[in-house]
Tab-separated table of C-alpha atoms in Angstrom:
chain	number	residue	atom	x	y	z
A	1	UNK	CA	13.521	-46.957	-11.127
A	2	UNK	CA	10.306	-46.948	-13.046
A	3	UNK	CA	8.721	-49.127	-10.402
A	4	UNK	CA	9.023	-46.359	-7.858
A	5	UNK	CA	6.750	-44.131	-9.787
A	6	UNK	CA	4.788	-46.101	-12.474
A	7	UNK	CA	2.399	-48.945	-11.920
A	8	UNK	CA	3.881	-51.997	-13.783
A	9	UNK	CA	3.628	-55.781	-13.732
A	10	UNK	CA	6.918	-55.975	-11.792
A	11	UNK	CA	5.525	-53.964	-8.847
A	12	UNK	CA	2.180	-55.660	-9.039
A	13	UNK	CA	0.644	-52.361	-10.346
A	14	UNK	CA	1.431	-50.611	-7.036
A	15	UNK	CA	4.166	-47.951	-7.341
A	16	UNK	CA	6.550	-48.334	-4.351
A	17	UNK	CA	6.209	-44.535	-3.558
A	18	UNK	CA	2.520	-44.912	-3.060
A	19	UNK	CA	2.620	-47.983	-0.821
A	20	UNK	CA	1.678	-47.769	2.811
A	21	UNK	CA	5.203	-47.883	4.179
A	22	UNK	CA	6.018	-44.791	2.111
A	23	UNK	CA	2.718	-43.084	3.288
A	24	UNK	CA	3.917	-43.592	6.722
A	25	UNK	CA	7.272	-42.098	5.883
A	26	UNK	CA	5.607	-39.054	4.382
A	27	UNK	CA	3.385	-38.640	7.366
A	28	UNK	CA	6.386	-38.737	9.699
A	29	UNK	CA	8.206	-36.055	7.563
A	30	UNK	CA	5.125	-33.742	7.762
A	31	UNK	CA	4.709	-34.251	11.396
A	32	UNK	CA	8.422	-33.385	12.127
A	33	UNK	CA	8.401	-30.372	9.741
A	34	UNK	CA	5.125	-28.932	11.097
A	35	UNK	CA	5.891	-29.599	14.786
A	36	UNK	CA	9.581	-28.873	14.984
A	37	UNK	CA	10.091	-26.731	11.855
A	38	UNK	CA	10.884	-23.654	13.907
A	39	UNK	CA	13.548	-25.392	15.833
A	40	UNK	CA	15.017	-26.717	12.576
A	41	UNK	CA	15.191	-23.192	11.220
A	42	UNK	CA	12.367	-23.636	8.651
A	43	UNK	CA	10.144	-20.650	8.236
A	44	UNK	CA	6.440	-21.090	8.690
A	45	UNK	CA	5.469	-18.469	6.195
A	46	UNK	CA	5.286	-19.427	2.480
A	47	UNK	CA	5.455	-16.905	-0.310
A	48	UNK	CA	2.473	-14.629	-0.394
A	49	UNK	CA	1.121	-12.721	-3.280
A	50	UNK	CA	-0.510	-10.065	-1.067
A	51	UNK	CA	0.585	-6.608	-2.090
A	52	UNK	CA	-0.871	-3.149	-1.546
A	53	UNK	CA	-1.475	-2.481	-5.267
A	54	UNK	CA	-3.684	-5.553	-5.653
A	55	UNK	CA	-5.568	-4.862	-2.489
A	56	UNK	CA	-6.326	-1.340	-3.488
A	57	UNK	CA	-7.488	-2.568	-6.846
A	58	UNK	CA	-9.801	-5.168	-5.300
A	59	UNK	CA	-11.141	-2.618	-2.772
A	60	UNK	CA	-11.951	-0.150	-5.594
A	61	UNK	CA	-13.616	-2.934	-7.500
A	62	UNK	CA	-15.951	-3.459	-4.528
A	63	UNK	CA	-16.595	0.261	-4.384
A	64	UNK	CA	-17.355	0.521	-8.097
A	65	UNK	CA	-19.763	-2.397	-7.873
A	66	UNK	CA	-21.520	-0.525	-5.049
A	67	UNK	CA	-21.675	2.660	-7.181
A	68	UNK	CA	-19.148	4.544	-5.061
A	69	UNK	CA	-16.066	6.613	-5.898
A	70	UNK	CA	-12.663	4.870	-6.264
A	71	UNK	CA	-10.100	5.659	-3.579
A	72	UNK	CA	-6.787	7.387	-4.393
A	73	UNK	CA	-3.533	5.770	-3.196
A	74	UNK	CA	-2.045	8.047	-0.598
A	75	UNK	CA	1.600	7.820	0.552
A	76	UNK	CA	0.980	9.419	3.948
A	77	UNK	CA	-1.713	6.852	4.696
A	78	UNK	CA	0.653	4.092	3.464
A	79	UNK	CA	3.233	5.347	5.848
A	80	UNK	CA	0.683	5.387	8.651
A	81	UNK	CA	-0.275	1.772	7.866
A	82	UNK	CA	3.380	0.637	7.866
A	83	UNK	CA	3.952	2.413	11.267
A	84	UNK	CA	0.893	0.678	12.765
A	85	UNK	CA	2.058	-2.710	11.499
A	86	UNK	CA	5.581	-2.285	12.887
A	87	UNK	CA	4.138	-1.070	16.168
A	88	UNK	CA	1.978	-4.190	16.518
A	89	UNK	CA	5.080	-6.355	15.980
A	90	UNK	CA	7.185	-4.272	18.360
A	91	UNK	CA	4.585	-4.086	21.136
A	92	UNK	CA	3.191	-7.713	20.401
A	93	UNK	CA	-0.533	-6.940	20.197
A	94	UNK	CA	-3.371	-7.621	17.666
A	95	UNK	CA	-5.891	-4.786	18.069
A	96	UNK	CA	-6.866	-1.482	16.698
A	97	UNK	CA	-5.618	0.022	20.025
A	98	UNK	CA	-2.180	-0.696	21.487
A	99	UNK	CA	-1.227	-1.582	25.113
A	100	UNK	CA	0.231	1.898	25.688
A	101	UNK	CA	-2.697	3.770	24.382
A	102	UNK	CA	-1.730	3.699	20.692
A	103	UNK	CA	-4.638	4.537	18.421
A	104	UNK	CA	-4.998	4.406	14.625
A	105	UNK	CA	-5.539	8.054	14.482
A	106	UNK	CA	-2.132	8.893	16.007
A	107	UNK	CA	-0.430	6.908	13.215
A	108	UNK	CA	-2.440	8.692	10.619
A	109	UNK	CA	-1.876	12.262	11.929
A	110	UNK	CA	1.789	11.290	12.719
A	111	UNK	CA	2.304	10.598	8.978
A	112	UNK	CA	1.067	14.178	8.234
A	113	UNK	CA	-2.413	13.247	7.173
A	114	UNK	CA	-4.726	15.753	8.927
A	115	UNK	CA	-7.998	13.920	8.344
A	116	UNK	CA	-11.618	14.873	8.548
A	117	UNK	CA	-12.665	11.275	8.247
A	118	UNK	CA	-10.431	8.221	8.851
A	119	UNK	CA	-10.828	4.376	9.351
A	120	UNK	CA	-8.808	1.232	9.678
A	121	UNK	CA	-9.140	-2.429	8.716
A	122	UNK	CA	-6.631	-5.166	9.747
A	123	UNK	CA	-6.038	-8.663	8.695
A	124	UNK	CA	-3.453	-11.350	9.448
A	125	UNK	CA	-2.432	-14.820	8.404
A	126	UNK	CA	-3.768	-14.668	4.802
A	127	UNK	CA	-1.876	-15.827	1.636
A	128	UNK	CA	-3.675	-13.948	-0.991
A	129	UNK	CA	-4.954	-10.461	-1.665
A	130	UNK	CA	-8.326	-11.934	-2.788
A	131	UNK	CA	-8.657	-13.845	0.500
A	132	UNK	CA	-8.032	-10.638	2.524
A	133	UNK	CA	-10.686	-8.562	0.734
A	134	UNK	CA	-13.240	-11.510	0.709
A	135	UNK	CA	-12.785	-11.694	4.504
A	136	UNK	CA	-13.275	-7.934	4.940
A	137	UNK	CA	-16.367	-7.934	2.744
A	138	UNK	CA	-17.805	-10.858	4.811
A	139	UNK	CA	-17.570	-8.809	7.966
A	140	UNK	CA	-20.244	-6.089	8.377
A	141	UNK	CA	-17.812	-3.608	10.182
A	142	UNK	CA	-15.033	-4.066	7.659
A	143	UNK	CA	-17.458	-3.919	4.800
A	144	UNK	CA	-18.721	-0.625	6.163
A	145	UNK	CA	-15.261	0.792	5.985
A	146	UNK	CA	-14.587	-0.579	2.478
A	147	UNK	CA	-17.807	0.887	1.217
A	148	UNK	CA	-17.885	4.102	3.214
A	149	UNK	CA	-18.950	7.249	1.351
A	150	UNK	CA	-16.675	9.330	3.631
A	151	UNK	CA	-13.431	8.225	2.224
A	152	UNK	CA	-11.323	9.503	-0.782
A	153	UNK	CA	-7.888	8.181	0.019
A	154	UNK	CA	-6.370	4.804	0.956
A	155	UNK	CA	-2.989	3.459	2.077
A	156	UNK	CA	-1.994	-0.144	2.746
A	157	UNK	CA	1.015	-1.883	4.322
A	158	UNK	CA	1.787	-5.626	4.127
A	159	UNK	CA	4.399	-6.607	6.723
A	160	UNK	CA	5.632	-10.019	7.859
A	161	UNK	CA	7.102	-10.892	11.273
A	162	UNK	CA	6.558	-12.754	14.531
A	163	UNK	CA	3.393	-11.774	16.373
A	164	UNK	CA	2.471	-13.435	19.638
A	165	UNK	CA	4.944	-16.165	19.047
A	166	UNK	CA	3.795	-17.043	15.521
A	167	UNK	CA	5.207	-16.065	12.120
A	168	UNK	CA	2.438	-14.181	10.282
A	169	UNK	CA	1.678	-11.530	7.626
A	170	UNK	CA	-0.139	-8.394	8.814
A	171	UNK	CA	-2.183	-6.220	6.483
A	172	UNK	CA	-3.143	-2.674	7.674
A	173	UNK	CA	-5.622	-0.769	5.535
A	174	UNK	CA	-6.001	2.954	6.341
A	175	UNK	CA	-8.786	5.127	4.858
A	176	UNK	CA	-9.050	8.900	4.916
A	177	UNK	CA	-10.509	12.159	3.683
A	178	UNK	CA	-8.866	15.527	4.137
A	179	UNK	CA	-12.064	17.450	3.590
A	180	UNK	CA	-15.697	17.305	4.768
A	181	UNK	CA	-16.825	16.520	1.270
A	182	UNK	CA	-18.177	12.951	0.903
A	183	UNK	CA	-19.242	10.922	-2.166
A	184	UNK	CA	-22.698	11.957	-3.382
A	185	UNK	CA	-23.127	14.966	-1.002
A	186	UNK	CA	-24.825	18.066	-2.192
A	187	UNK	CA	-22.843	21.222	-2.711
A	188	UNK	CA	-21.742	22.900	0.439
A	189	UNK	CA	-23.857	25.592	1.888
A	190	UNK	CA	-22.129	28.883	1.383
A	191	UNK	CA	-21.389	31.083	4.294
A	192	UNK	CA	-21.940	34.737	3.414
A	193	UNK	CA	-18.697	36.643	3.323
A	194	UNK	CA	-18.278	40.271	4.364
A	195	UNK	CA	-18.813	42.639	1.433
A	196	UNK	CA	-15.788	44.885	0.573
A	197	UNK	CA	-16.289	48.547	0.113
A	198	UNK	CA	-14.637	49.738	-3.076
A	199	UNK	CA	-11.493	51.782	-2.439
A	200	UNK	CA	-10.930	54.584	-4.919
A	201	UNK	CA	-7.846	56.754	-5.518
A	202	UNK	CA	-9.767	59.672	-4.056
A	203	UNK	CA	-10.183	57.915	-0.648
A	204	UNK	CA	-8.678	59.911	2.213
A	205	UNK	CA	-6.910	58.253	5.130
A	206	UNK	CA	-8.465	59.700	8.260
A	207	UNK	CA	-6.644	59.526	11.650
A	208	UNK	CA	-6.851	55.960	13.119
A	209	UNK	CA	-8.125	54.427	9.896
A	210	UNK	CA	-7.035	51.321	7.915
A	211	UNK	CA	-7.478	52.102	4.296
A	212	UNK	CA	-6.559	48.759	2.735
A	213	UNK	CA	-5.412	45.217	3.662
A	214	UNK	CA	-3.722	42.635	1.453
A	215	UNK	CA	-2.272	39.143	1.699
A	216	UNK	CA	1.452	39.029	0.784
A	217	UNK	CA	1.944	35.258	1.389
A	218	UNK	CA	0.994	32.888	-0.098
A	219	UNK	CA	0.657	34.338	-3.624
A	220	UNK	CA	-2.269	33.578	-5.897
A	221	UNK	CA	-1.630	30.327	-7.764
A	222	UNK	CA	1.105	29.072	-5.402
A	223	UNK	CA	1.496	25.322	-4.966
A	224	UNK	CA	3.090	24.740	-1.549
A	225	UNK	CA	4.374	21.589	0.075
A	226	UNK	CA	4.870	23.140	3.516
A	227	UNK	CA	1.710	22.355	5.600
A	228	UNK	CA	3.029	24.657	8.415
A	229	UNK	CA	3.484	27.822	6.322
A	230	UNK	CA	2.535	31.272	7.697
A	231	UNK	CA	-0.052	33.533	6.157
A	232	UNK	CA	1.425	37.031	5.958
A	233	UNK	CA	-0.057	40.428	5.035
A	234	UNK	CA	0.110	44.133	5.225
A	235	UNK	CA	-2.171	47.126	5.796
A	236	UNK	CA	-2.245	50.782	4.664
A	237	UNK	CA	-3.336	53.186	7.319
A	238	UNK	CA	-2.301	54.902	10.550
A	239	UNK	CA	-4.240	52.885	13.157
A	240	UNK	CA	-1.936	51.888	16.051
A	241	UNK	CA	-3.782	48.627	16.899
A	242	UNK	CA	-6.207	46.502	14.833
A	243	UNK	CA	-7.514	42.982	14.537
A	244	UNK	CA	-7.468	40.872	11.310
A	245	UNK	CA	-10.005	38.208	10.644
A	246	UNK	CA	-8.736	35.301	8.410
A	247	UNK	CA	-11.108	33.411	6.176
A	248	UNK	CA	-10.482	30.240	4.212
A	249	UNK	CA	-13.062	29.018	1.669
A	250	UNK	CA	-15.351	31.639	3.244
A	251	UNK	CA	-15.038	29.959	6.668
A	252	UNK	CA	-13.532	32.121	9.469
A	253	UNK	CA	-10.341	30.581	10.740
A	254	UNK	CA	-9.094	32.987	13.422
A	255	UNK	CA	-8.754	36.563	14.492
A	256	UNK	CA	-5.222	38.021	15.102
A	257	UNK	CA	-4.436	41.254	16.954
A	258	UNK	CA	-1.644	43.307	15.348
A	259	UNK	CA	0.027	46.760	15.201
A	260	UNK	CA	2.236	48.247	12.525
A	261	UNK	CA	2.041	47.862	8.823
A	262	UNK	CA	2.344	44.052	8.634
A	263	UNK	CA	0.501	41.108	10.145
A	264	UNK	CA	0.767	37.295	10.046
A	265	UNK	CA	-1.218	34.235	11.075
A	266	UNK	CA	0.107	30.841	12.174
A	267	UNK	CA	-2.329	27.978	12.190
A	268	UNK	CA	-2.262	25.748	15.222
A	269	UNK	CA	-2.910	22.778	12.849
A	270	UNK	CA	-1.219	21.944	9.563
A	271	UNK	CA	-2.846	23.147	6.431
A	272	UNK	CA	-4.742	20.236	4.943
A	273	UNK	CA	-3.884	19.093	1.283
A	274	UNK	CA	-6.028	20.644	-1.447
A	275	UNK	CA	-7.202	24.035	-2.631
A	276	UNK	CA	-7.542	26.978	-0.286
A	277	UNK	CA	-8.974	30.418	-0.804
A	278	UNK	CA	-7.924	33.039	1.689
A	279	UNK	CA	-9.327	36.515	2.507
A	280	UNK	CA	-8.332	38.850	5.274
A	281	UNK	CA	-10.700	41.522	6.813
A	282	UNK	CA	-10.069	44.326	9.276
A	283	UNK	CA	-12.404	43.570	12.270
A	284	UNK	CA	-15.246	45.987	12.614
A	285	UNK	CA	-14.768	47.484	9.200
A	286	UNK	CA	-15.665	46.643	5.562
A	287	UNK	CA	-12.014	46.650	4.619
A	288	UNK	CA	-11.364	43.243	2.981
A	289	UNK	CA	-8.424	42.019	0.964
A	290	UNK	CA	-8.543	40.512	-2.459
A	291	UNK	CA	-8.917	36.695	-2.283
A	292	UNK	CA	-5.796	34.603	-2.786
A	293	UNK	CA	-6.257	30.942	-4.075
A	294	UNK	CA	-3.414	28.536	-3.547
A	295	UNK	CA	-2.942	24.808	-3.226
A	296	UNK	CA	-1.220	22.688	-0.596
A	297	UNK	CA	0.345	19.490	-2.050
A	298	UNK	CA	2.186	17.340	0.358
A	299	UNK	CA	1.659	13.867	-1.390
A	300	UNK	CA	4.630	12.364	-3.007
A	301	UNK	CA	4.262	10.497	-6.308
A	302	UNK	CA	4.971	6.801	-5.834
A	303	UNK	CA	6.069	4.043	-8.114
A	304	UNK	CA	3.679	1.188	-8.624
A	305	UNK	CA	5.997	-1.825	-7.892
A	306	UNK	CA	3.932	-4.253	-9.991
A	307	UNK	CA	4.559	-2.051	-13.050
A	308	UNK	CA	8.351	-1.975	-12.852
A	309	UNK	CA	10.055	-3.597	-15.789
A	310	UNK	CA	13.681	-3.695	-16.909
A	311	UNK	CA	14.913	-4.782	-20.354
A	312	UNK	CA	18.495	-5.130	-21.219
A	313	UNK	CA	19.655	-4.229	-24.737
A	314	UNK	CA	23.407	-4.679	-25.127
A	315	UNK	CA	24.979	-2.527	-22.433
A	316	UNK	CA	21.919	-0.389	-21.853
A	317	UNK	CA	19.086	-1.104	-19.345
A	318	UNK	CA	15.632	0.267	-20.316
A	319	UNK	CA	13.662	0.996	-17.202
A	320	UNK	CA	9.810	1.522	-17.293
A	321	UNK	CA	7.304	1.907	-14.618
A	322	UNK	CA	3.919	3.585	-13.716
A	323	UNK	CA	3.165	6.031	-10.926
A	324	UNK	CA	0.081	6.930	-9.010
A	325	UNK	CA	0.423	10.558	-10.170
A	326	UNK	CA	2.537	12.623	-12.556
A	327	UNK	CA	6.192	13.172	-11.568
A	328	UNK	CA	8.482	16.058	-12.517
A	329	UNK	CA	12.095	14.813	-11.767
A	330	UNK	CA	13.476	11.304	-11.482
A	331	UNK	CA	16.816	10.204	-10.077
A	332	UNK	CA	18.293	6.731	-10.487
A	333	UNK	CA	20.850	6.259	-7.838
A	334	UNK	CA	23.296	3.416	-8.662
A	335	UNK	CA	25.907	3.085	-5.868
A	336	UNK	CA	27.614	6.463	-5.772
A	337	UNK	CA	26.416	7.524	-9.250
A	338	UNK	CA	23.287	9.536	-9.777
A	339	UNK	CA	21.420	10.105	-13.039
A	340	UNK	CA	18.588	12.631	-13.296
A	341	UNK	CA	15.798	12.847	-15.797
A	342	UNK	CA	12.799	15.234	-16.281
A	343	UNK	CA	9.680	13.374	-17.447
A	344	UNK	CA	6.084	12.598	-17.210
A	345	UNK	CA	3.816	10.045	-15.690
A	346	UNK	CA	5.132	7.049	-17.662
A	347	UNK	CA	8.201	6.620	-19.770
A	348	UNK	CA	11.084	4.383	-20.735
A	349	UNK	CA	14.340	5.371	-19.003
A	350	UNK	CA	17.602	4.363	-20.767
A	351	UNK	CA	20.487	3.680	-18.258
A	352	UNK	CA	23.910	3.561	-19.805
A	353	UNK	CA	27.259	2.712	-18.103
A	354	UNK	CA	25.150	1.080	-15.420
A	355	UNK	CA	26.527	-1.354	-12.735
A	356	UNK	CA	23.720	-3.781	-11.814
A	357	UNK	CA	25.837	-5.244	-9.048
A	358	UNK	CA	25.373	-2.057	-7.030
A	359	UNK	CA	22.380	-0.998	-5.086
A	360	UNK	CA	19.780	0.768	-7.324
A	361	UNK	CA	17.328	3.342	-5.904
A	362	UNK	CA	14.619	5.022	-7.905
A	363	UNK	CA	13.775	8.457	-6.490
A	364	UNK	CA	10.912	10.611	-7.945
A	365	UNK	CA	9.662	14.069	-7.110
A	366	UNK	CA	6.783	16.304	-8.124
A	367	UNK	CA	7.088	19.971	-9.161
A	368	UNK	CA	6.885	21.188	-5.599
A	369	UNK	CA	9.575	18.880	-4.257
A	370	UNK	CA	7.446	16.091	-2.693
A	371	UNK	CA	9.781	12.995	-2.958
A	372	UNK	CA	9.554	9.341	-2.565
A	373	UNK	CA	12.018	6.473	-3.329
A	374	UNK	CA	11.998	2.801	-3.848
A	375	UNK	CA	14.723	0.196	-3.945
A	376	UNK	CA	14.705	-1.521	-7.293
A	377	UNK	CA	18.024	-3.533	-7.057
A	378	UNK	CA	16.223	-6.816	-7.448
A	379	UNK	CA	15.110	-5.915	-10.950
A	380	UNK	CA	18.698	-5.733	-12.272
A	381	UNK	CA	20.017	-9.264	-12.601
A	382	UNK	CA	23.275	-10.283	-14.289
A	383	UNK	CA	22.897	-13.058	-16.904
A	384	UNK	CA	21.740	-13.831	-20.453
A	385	UNK	CA	18.071	-13.058	-19.732
A	386	UNK	CA	16.858	-10.101	-21.785
A	387	UNK	CA	13.891	-9.038	-19.835
A	388	UNK	CA	13.439	-8.709	-16.068
A	389	UNK	CA	10.140	-8.010	-14.511
A	390	UNK	CA	8.913	-7.924	-10.911
A	391	UNK	CA	9.096	-11.701	-10.442
A	392	UNK	CA	11.459	-12.344	-7.513
A	393	UNK	CA	13.192	-15.709	-7.591
A	394	UNK	CA	14.074	-15.280	-3.923
A	395	UNK	CA	10.370	-15.353	-3.065
A	396	UNK	CA	10.060	-18.743	-4.794
A	397	UNK	CA	13.070	-20.183	-3.062
A	398	UNK	CA	11.907	-18.971	0.304
A	399	UNK	CA	8.480	-20.484	-0.370
A	400	UNK	CA	10.095	-23.859	-1.100
A	401	UNK	CA	11.992	-23.597	2.107
A	402	UNK	CA	9.054	-22.771	4.259
A	403	UNK	CA	6.803	-25.183	6.170
A	404	UNK	CA	3.886	-24.377	3.926
A	405	UNK	CA	6.046	-24.870	0.879
A	406	UNK	CA	7.197	-28.361	2.032
A	407	UNK	CA	3.655	-29.378	2.723
A	408	UNK	CA	2.410	-28.348	-0.688
A	409	UNK	CA	5.380	-29.943	-2.461
A	410	UNK	CA	4.890	-33.406	-0.766
A	411	UNK	CA	1.155	-33.431	-1.206
A	412	UNK	CA	1.343	-32.087	-4.818
A	413	UNK	CA	3.894	-34.832	-5.692
A	414	UNK	CA	1.739	-37.536	-4.245
A	415	UNK	CA	-1.324	-36.181	-6.041
A	416	UNK	CA	0.497	-36.347	-9.351
A	417	UNK	CA	1.675	-39.902	-8.677
A	418	UNK	CA	-1.878	-40.967	-7.901
A	419	UNK	CA	-3.302	-39.348	-11.165
A	420	UNK	CA	-0.634	-41.035	-13.145
A	421	UNK	CA	-1.399	-44.390	-11.483
A	422	UNK	CA	-5.115	-44.041	-12.123
A	423	UNK	CA	-4.576	-43.179	-15.749
A	424	UNK	CA	-2.198	-46.134	-16.341
A	425	UNK	CA	-4.495	-48.590	-14.468
A	426	UNK	CA	-7.437	-47.447	-16.400
A	427	UNK	CA	-5.656	-47.804	-19.729
A	428	UNK	CA	-4.667	-51.410	-18.824
A	429	UNK	CA	-7.973	-52.444	-17.345
A	430	UNK	CA	-6.499	-52.846	-13.811
A	431	UNK	CA	-8.398	-49.986	-12.163
A	432	UNK	CA	-11.072	-52.111	-10.454
A	433	UNK	CA	-8.680	-54.437	-8.520
A	434	UNK	CA	-6.779	-51.422	-7.123
A	435	UNK	CA	-9.843	-49.194	-6.060
A	436	UNK	CA	-9.312	-49.989	-2.276
A	437	UNK	CA	-5.711	-48.844	-2.267
A	438	UNK	CA	-6.446	-45.742	-4.419
A	439	UNK	CA	-9.356	-44.812	-1.997
A	440	UNK	CA	-7.023	-44.989	1.004
A	441	UNK	CA	-4.434	-42.792	-0.760
A	442	UNK	CA	-6.971	-40.323	-1.919
A	443	UNK	CA	-8.518	-40.097	1.574
A	444	UNK	CA	-5.044	-39.460	3.051
A	445	UNK	CA	-4.150	-36.877	0.499
A	446	UNK	CA	-7.558	-35.092	1.063
A	447	UNK	CA	-7.094	-34.969	4.840
A	448	UNK	CA	-3.600	-33.501	4.404
A	449	UNK	CA	-4.810	-31.063	1.900
A	450	UNK	CA	-7.600	-29.749	4.105
A	451	UNK	CA	-5.189	-29.496	6.957
A	452	UNK	CA	-2.664	-27.521	5.000
A	453	UNK	CA	-5.027	-25.053	3.343
A	454	UNK	CA	-6.879	-24.454	6.569
A	455	UNK	CA	-3.642	-22.694	7.604
A	456	UNK	CA	-4.010	-20.411	4.669
A	457	UNK	CA	-6.989	-18.689	6.063
A	458	UNK	CA	-6.576	-15.582	8.134
A	459	UNK	CA	-8.204	-13.274	10.646
A	460	UNK	CA	-9.569	-9.796	10.124
A	461	UNK	CA	-10.063	-7.183	12.708
């Protein structure tokens, strides 16, 4: 058995597994696996360590080096990126624009992100997050997106599937900004607002006059998660017909014609996320409402998958995680059971009377009801192990079963054998007489390695 692996006097200092007949055997296996692997049911995709969290971190590192703002992870842009990737697989195309007129912008607005600025980067066929970002930074157009001053938010999807007859991993990177403010811009130029005439108790309502106007909804300080909400108000006076001018952040939005003591305004577009300051004015007069400041918040807090950790202590599971923003309520759904917690941005959650064989879903919400959920079943594993992190053994198994995995295993095995042989031959003074055979083996392994890792590159768009 030793003669198979180790150079000894019995095998004339040439391990049987490194002889030419075996090299031919390995070559045949690699040719069959790489040519007919799909027919044999072997996946071509090996395990990938590409994930949105790492890609966002690497993107922000590039922006920091360039002296720019870091981008905020946005769940709507992530949903848009996911929809774009799925559409490319469904419609079988590799482009920013689909065969049926699909555009990046329709996926972004379809996810509820009403952008002022937006952009998209694509990549496919990569195995590492570092490789993806390096390729984007090496391309002028992609680099312009990564380092654009116009963006504040980012969302990324990493999806695997069959595209144009080949198994691959697609990466979709969406950028956006809900406002016209850009990094490093000077303060916005203020638009003069109409001055309000003071109204005193002694004011007299004359015939056909509007004495006062007010905004009744939203209320000052409201935080709303409905981007389609109505602005409502009322007037005091006896004018049969009048027009109300609506201002947001001192910019005129619209004019609505009304009659009666109440009025309302429905925006044709959704209210963008962020702070708003509304005022209403009776057209043609100096009658202006008090300003009402409120906030639209439609972004759900999301759990950062790489941060999830589960520790088992006796019969209690301790769940910990990080989120991209503070959360208000958390629900852990275990099969038909549901446990609720009120908390903060990061905490340890004890789970008692828990069944790890059932599906486990983590659902988090903010104070205004924006909710996201993530399946965390994989982190609850039966057994003696005390700590369970986000390492997924199924990924390792699938990697070994893949074509790339088989290639790496064979070449890695032979490389180890060759290193062992060189060391033993050197120790025994037999290295010189075997240099020719070792050179052939090393050349063969080098050619295979270059061929294998050439497939680990990808394409950006």
